[in-house]
Short mmCIF file of N, CA and C in Angstrom, two decimals:
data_model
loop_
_atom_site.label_atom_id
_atom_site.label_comp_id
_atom_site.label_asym_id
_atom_site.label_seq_id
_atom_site.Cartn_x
_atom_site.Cartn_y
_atom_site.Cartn_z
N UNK A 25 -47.16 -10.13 24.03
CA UNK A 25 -48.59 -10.06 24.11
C UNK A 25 -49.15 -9.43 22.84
N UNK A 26 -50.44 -9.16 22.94
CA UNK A 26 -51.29 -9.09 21.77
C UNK A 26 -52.54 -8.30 21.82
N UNK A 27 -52.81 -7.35 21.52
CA UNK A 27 -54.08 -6.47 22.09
C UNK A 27 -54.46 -5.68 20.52
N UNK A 28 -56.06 -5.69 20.85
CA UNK A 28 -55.96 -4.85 19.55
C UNK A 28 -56.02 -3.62 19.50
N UNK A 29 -55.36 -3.11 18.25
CA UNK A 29 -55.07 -1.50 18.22
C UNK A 29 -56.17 -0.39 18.62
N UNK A 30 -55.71 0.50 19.44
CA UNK A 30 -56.40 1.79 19.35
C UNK A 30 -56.33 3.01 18.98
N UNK A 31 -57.14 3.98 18.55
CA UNK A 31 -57.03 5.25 17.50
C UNK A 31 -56.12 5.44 18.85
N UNK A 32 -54.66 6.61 18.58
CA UNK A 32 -54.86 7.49 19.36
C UNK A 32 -55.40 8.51 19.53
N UNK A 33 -55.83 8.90 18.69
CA UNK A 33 -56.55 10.56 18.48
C UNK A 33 -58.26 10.14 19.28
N UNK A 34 -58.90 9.60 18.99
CA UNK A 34 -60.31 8.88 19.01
C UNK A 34 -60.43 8.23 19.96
N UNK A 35 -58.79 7.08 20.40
CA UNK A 35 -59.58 5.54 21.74
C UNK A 35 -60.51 5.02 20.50
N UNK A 36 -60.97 4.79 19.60
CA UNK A 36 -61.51 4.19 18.71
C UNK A 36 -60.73 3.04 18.68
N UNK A 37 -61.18 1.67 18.70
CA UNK A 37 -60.45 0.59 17.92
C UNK A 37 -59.96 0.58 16.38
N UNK A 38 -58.96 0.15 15.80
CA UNK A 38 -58.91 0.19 14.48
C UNK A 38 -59.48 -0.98 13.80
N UNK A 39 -60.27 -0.81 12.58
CA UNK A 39 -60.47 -1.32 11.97
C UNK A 39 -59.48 -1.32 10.32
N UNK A 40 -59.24 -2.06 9.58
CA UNK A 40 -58.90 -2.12 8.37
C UNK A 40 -59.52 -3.02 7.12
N UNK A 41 -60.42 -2.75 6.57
CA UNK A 41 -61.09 -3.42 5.25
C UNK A 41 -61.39 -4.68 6.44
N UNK A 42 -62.10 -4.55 7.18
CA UNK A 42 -63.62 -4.75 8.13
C UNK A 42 -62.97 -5.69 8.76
N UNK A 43 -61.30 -5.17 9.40
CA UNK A 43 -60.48 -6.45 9.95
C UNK A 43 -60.11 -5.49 11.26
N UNK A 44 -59.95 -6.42 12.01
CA UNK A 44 -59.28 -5.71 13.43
C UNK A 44 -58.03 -5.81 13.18
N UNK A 45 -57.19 -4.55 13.80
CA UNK A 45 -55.76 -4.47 13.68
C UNK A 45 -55.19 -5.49 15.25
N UNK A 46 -54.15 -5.53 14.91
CA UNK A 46 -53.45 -6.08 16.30
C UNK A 46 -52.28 -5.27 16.58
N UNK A 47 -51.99 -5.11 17.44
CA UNK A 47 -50.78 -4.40 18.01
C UNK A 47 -50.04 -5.89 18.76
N UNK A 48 -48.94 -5.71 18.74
CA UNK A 48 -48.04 -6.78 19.56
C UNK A 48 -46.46 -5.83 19.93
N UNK A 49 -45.69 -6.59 21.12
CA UNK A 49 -44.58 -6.07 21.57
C UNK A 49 -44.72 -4.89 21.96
N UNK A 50 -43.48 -4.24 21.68
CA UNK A 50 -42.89 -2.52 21.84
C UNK A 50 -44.48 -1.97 21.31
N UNK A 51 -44.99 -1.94 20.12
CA UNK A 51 -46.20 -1.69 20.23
C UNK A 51 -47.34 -1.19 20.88
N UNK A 52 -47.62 -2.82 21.43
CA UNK A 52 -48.74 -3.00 22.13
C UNK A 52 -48.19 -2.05 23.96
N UNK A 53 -46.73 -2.58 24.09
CA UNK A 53 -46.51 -1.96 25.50
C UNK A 53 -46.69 -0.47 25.33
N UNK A 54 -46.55 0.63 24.63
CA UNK A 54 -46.77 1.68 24.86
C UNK A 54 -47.99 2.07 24.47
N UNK A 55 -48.89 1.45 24.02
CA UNK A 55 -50.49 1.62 23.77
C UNK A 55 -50.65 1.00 25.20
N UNK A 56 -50.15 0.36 25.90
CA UNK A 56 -50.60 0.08 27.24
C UNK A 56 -50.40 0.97 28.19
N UNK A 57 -49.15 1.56 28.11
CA UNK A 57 -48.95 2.97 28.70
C UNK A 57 -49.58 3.96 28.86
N UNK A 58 -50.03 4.13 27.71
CA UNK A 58 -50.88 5.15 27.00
C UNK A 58 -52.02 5.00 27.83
N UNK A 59 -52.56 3.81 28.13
CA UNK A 59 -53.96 3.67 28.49
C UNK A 59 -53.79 4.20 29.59
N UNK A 60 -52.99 4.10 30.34
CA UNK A 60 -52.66 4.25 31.78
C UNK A 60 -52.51 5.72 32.00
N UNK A 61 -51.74 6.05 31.51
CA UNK A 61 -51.60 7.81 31.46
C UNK A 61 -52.62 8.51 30.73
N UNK A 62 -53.50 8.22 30.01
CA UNK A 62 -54.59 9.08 29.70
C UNK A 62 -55.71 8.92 30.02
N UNK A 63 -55.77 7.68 30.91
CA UNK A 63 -57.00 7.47 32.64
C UNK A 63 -57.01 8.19 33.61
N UNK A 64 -57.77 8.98 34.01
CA UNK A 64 -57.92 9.51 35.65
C UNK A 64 -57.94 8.27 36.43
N UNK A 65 -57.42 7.97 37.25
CA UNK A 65 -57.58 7.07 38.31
C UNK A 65 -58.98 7.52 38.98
N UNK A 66 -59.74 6.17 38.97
CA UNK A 66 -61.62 6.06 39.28
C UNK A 66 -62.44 6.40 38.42
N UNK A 67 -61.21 6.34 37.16
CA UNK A 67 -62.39 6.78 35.95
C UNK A 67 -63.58 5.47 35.23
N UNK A 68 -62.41 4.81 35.36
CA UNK A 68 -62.92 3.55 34.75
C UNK A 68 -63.30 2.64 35.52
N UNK A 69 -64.89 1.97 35.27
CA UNK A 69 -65.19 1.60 36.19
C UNK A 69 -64.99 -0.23 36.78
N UNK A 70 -64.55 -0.91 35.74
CA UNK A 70 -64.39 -1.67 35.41
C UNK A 70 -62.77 -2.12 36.49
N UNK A 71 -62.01 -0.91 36.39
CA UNK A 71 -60.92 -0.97 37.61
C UNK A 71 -60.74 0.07 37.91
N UNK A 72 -61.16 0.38 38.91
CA UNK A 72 -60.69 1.53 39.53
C UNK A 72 -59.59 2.25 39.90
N UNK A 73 -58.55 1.55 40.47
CA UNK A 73 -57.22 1.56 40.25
C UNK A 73 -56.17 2.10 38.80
N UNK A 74 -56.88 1.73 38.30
CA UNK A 74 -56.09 2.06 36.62
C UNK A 74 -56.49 3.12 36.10
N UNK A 75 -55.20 3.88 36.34
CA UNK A 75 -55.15 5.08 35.57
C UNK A 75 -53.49 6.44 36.56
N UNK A 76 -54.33 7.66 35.87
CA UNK A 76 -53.26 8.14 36.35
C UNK A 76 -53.77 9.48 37.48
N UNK A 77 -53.19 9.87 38.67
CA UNK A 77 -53.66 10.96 39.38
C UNK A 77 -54.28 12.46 38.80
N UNK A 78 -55.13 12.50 38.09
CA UNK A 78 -54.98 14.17 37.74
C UNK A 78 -55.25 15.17 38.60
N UNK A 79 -55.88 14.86 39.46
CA UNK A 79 -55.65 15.72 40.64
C UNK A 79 -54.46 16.79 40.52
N UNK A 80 -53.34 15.90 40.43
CA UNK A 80 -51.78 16.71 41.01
C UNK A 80 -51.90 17.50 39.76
N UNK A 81 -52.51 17.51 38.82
CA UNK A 81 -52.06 18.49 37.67
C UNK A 81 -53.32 19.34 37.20
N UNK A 82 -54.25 19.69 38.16
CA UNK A 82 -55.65 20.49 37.89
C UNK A 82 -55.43 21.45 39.00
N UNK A 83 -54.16 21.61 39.82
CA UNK A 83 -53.79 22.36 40.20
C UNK A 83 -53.54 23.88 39.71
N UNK A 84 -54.17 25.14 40.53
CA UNK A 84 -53.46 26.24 39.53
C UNK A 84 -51.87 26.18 39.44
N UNK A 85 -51.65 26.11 40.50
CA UNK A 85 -50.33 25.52 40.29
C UNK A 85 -49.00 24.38 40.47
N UNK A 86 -49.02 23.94 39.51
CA UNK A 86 -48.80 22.55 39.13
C UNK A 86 -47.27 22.08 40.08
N UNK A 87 -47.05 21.31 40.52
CA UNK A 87 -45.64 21.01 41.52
C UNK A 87 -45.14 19.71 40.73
N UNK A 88 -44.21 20.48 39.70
CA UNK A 88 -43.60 19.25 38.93
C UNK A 88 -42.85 17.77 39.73
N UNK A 89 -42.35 18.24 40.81
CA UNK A 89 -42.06 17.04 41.36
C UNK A 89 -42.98 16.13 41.91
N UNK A 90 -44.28 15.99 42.29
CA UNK A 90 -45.33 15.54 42.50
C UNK A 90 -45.76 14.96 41.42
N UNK A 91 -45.87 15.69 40.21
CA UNK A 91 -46.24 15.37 38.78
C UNK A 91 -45.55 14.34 38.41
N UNK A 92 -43.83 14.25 38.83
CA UNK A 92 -43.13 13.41 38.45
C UNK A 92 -43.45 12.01 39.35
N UNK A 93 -43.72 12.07 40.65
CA UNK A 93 -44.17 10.73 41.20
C UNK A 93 -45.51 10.56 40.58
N UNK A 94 -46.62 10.82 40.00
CA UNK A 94 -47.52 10.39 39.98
C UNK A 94 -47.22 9.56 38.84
N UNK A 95 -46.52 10.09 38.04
CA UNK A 95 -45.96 9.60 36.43
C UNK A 95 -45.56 8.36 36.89
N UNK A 96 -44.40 8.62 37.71
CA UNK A 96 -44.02 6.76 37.91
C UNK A 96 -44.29 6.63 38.37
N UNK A 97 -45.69 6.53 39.35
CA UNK A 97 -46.73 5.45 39.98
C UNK A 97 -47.54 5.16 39.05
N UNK A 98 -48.00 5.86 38.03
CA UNK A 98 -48.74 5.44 37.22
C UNK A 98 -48.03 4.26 36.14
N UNK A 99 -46.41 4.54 35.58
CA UNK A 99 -45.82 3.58 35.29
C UNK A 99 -45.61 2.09 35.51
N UNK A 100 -45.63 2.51 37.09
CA UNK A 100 -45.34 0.73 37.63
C UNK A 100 -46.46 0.03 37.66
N UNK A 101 -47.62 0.83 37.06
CA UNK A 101 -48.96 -0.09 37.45
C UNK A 101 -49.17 -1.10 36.27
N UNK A 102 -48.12 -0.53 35.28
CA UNK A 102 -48.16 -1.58 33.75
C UNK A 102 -47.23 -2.94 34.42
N UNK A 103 -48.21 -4.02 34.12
CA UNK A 103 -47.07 -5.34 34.68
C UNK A 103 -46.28 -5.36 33.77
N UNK A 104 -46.11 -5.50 32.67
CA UNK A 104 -44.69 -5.84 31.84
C UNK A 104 -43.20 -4.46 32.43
N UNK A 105 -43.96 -3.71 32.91
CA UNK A 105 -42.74 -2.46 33.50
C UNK A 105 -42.03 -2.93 34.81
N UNK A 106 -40.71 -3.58 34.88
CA UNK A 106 -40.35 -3.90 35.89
C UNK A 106 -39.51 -2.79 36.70
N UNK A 107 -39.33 -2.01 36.02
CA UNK A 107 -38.92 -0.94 36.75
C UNK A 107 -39.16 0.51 36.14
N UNK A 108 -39.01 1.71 36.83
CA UNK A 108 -38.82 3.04 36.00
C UNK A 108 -37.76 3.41 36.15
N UNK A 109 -36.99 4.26 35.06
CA UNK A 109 -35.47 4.77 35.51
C UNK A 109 -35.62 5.85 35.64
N UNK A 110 -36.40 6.96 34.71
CA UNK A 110 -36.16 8.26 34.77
C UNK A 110 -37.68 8.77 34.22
N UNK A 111 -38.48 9.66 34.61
CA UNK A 111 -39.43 10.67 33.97
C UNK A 111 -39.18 11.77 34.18
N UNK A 112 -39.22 12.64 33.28
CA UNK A 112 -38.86 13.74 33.31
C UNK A 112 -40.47 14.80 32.65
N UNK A 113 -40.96 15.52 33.38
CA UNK A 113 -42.13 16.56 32.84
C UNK A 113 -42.10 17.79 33.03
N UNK A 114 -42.35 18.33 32.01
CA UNK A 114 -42.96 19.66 31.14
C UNK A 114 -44.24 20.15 31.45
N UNK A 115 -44.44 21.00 32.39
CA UNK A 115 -45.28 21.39 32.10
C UNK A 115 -45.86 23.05 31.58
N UNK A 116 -46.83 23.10 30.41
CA UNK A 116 -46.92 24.41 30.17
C UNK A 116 -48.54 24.55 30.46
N UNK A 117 -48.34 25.85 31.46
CA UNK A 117 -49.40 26.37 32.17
C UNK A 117 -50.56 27.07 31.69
N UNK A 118 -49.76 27.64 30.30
CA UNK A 118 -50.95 28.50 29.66
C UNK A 118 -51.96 27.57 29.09
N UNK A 119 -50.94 26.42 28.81
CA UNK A 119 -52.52 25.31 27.72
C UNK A 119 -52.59 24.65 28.04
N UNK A 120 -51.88 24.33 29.35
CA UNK A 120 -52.43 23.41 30.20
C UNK A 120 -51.67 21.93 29.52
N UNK A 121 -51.12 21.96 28.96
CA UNK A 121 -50.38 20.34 28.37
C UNK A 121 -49.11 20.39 29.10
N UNK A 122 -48.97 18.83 29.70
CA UNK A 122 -48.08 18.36 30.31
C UNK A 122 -47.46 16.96 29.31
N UNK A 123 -46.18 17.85 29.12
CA UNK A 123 -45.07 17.02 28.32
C UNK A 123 -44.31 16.13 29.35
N UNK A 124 -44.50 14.40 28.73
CA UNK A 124 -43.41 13.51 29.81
C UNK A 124 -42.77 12.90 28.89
N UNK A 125 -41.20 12.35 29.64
CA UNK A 125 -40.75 11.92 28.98
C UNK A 125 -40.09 10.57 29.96
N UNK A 126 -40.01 9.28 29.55
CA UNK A 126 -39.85 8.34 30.48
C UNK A 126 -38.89 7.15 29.92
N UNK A 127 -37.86 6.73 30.67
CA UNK A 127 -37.05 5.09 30.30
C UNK A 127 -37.78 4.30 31.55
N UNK A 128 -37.62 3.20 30.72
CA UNK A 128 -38.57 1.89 31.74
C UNK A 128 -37.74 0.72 31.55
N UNK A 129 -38.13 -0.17 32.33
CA UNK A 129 -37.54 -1.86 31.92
C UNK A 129 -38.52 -2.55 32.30
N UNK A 130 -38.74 -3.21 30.36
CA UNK A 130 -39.77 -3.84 30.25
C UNK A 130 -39.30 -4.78 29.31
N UNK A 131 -39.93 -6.05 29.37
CA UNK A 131 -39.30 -7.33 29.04
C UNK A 131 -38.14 -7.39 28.99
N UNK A 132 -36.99 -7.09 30.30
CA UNK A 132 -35.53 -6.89 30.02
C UNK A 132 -35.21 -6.10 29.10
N UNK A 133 -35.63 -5.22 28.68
CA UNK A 133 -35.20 -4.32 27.79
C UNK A 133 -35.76 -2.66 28.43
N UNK A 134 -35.20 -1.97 28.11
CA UNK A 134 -34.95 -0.47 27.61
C UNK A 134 -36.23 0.41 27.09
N UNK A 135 -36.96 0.71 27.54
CA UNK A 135 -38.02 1.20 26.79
C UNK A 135 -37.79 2.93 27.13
N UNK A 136 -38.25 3.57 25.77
CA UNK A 136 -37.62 5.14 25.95
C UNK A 136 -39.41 5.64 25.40
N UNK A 137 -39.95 6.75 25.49
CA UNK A 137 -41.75 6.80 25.01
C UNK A 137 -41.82 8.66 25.89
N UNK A 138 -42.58 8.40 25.20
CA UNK A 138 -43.02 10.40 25.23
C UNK A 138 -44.60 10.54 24.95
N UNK A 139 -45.13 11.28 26.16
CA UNK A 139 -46.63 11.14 25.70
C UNK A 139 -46.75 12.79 26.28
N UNK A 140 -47.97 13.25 25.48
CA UNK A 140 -48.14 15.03 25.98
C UNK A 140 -49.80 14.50 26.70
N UNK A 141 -49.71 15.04 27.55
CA UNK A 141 -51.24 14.83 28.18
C UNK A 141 -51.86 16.06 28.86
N UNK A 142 -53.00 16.22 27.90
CA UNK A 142 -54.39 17.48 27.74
C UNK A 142 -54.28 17.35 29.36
N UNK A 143 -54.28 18.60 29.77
CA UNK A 143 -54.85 18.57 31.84
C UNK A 143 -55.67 19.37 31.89
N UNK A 144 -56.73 20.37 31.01
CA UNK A 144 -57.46 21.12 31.16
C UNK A 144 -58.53 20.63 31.87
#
């Protein structure tokens, strides 16, 4: 597939000398990820469904194993992800950032990706 690029820092689209970038493959699948894990689920209104629980992590105190199902429910909601194998999360309480770390199978292949996500 084929989607065009987004800042990560911003969600800004990229532009380059007044051209749209494209993202494709391995790429584009973890900018798809991305989208997914840095959505509140009902944020967007367009689908409601898409995104990820923050609920479980605006908790004072956070229940990593909960954290870890929401992660791979939020995973399987990417169609190219035919399965999850492993997430594993971090979380640090003082700043509130939750470190994940995840293998997937996506287009028959192996996908390995690490995203830190702001929960303040």
């Amino acid at each position: 597939m084929k989607a065009l690029k987004i800042n990560e820092d911003t969600g800004d689209i990229v532009m380059e000398n007044g051209d749209f970038v494209w993202v494709e493959k391995e790429e584009e699948l973890m900018q798809e990820i991305r989208s997914v894990l840095k959505t509140n689920l009902m944020e967007w209104f367009l689908d409601p469904l898409h995104g990820t629980r923050y609920e479980a992590f605006r908790q004072k105190a956070v229940d990593e194993e909960e954290a870890t199902q929401v992660i791979y429910e939020a995973l399987e909601q990417v169609a190219r992800v035919t399965s999850v194998i492993e997430v594993n999360v971090s979380f640090d309480r003082r700043i509130r950032l939750l470190e994940i770390d995840f293998r997937c199978v996506a287009d028959d292949e192996i996908i390995e990706g690490s995203e830190v996500m702001d929960v303040a």
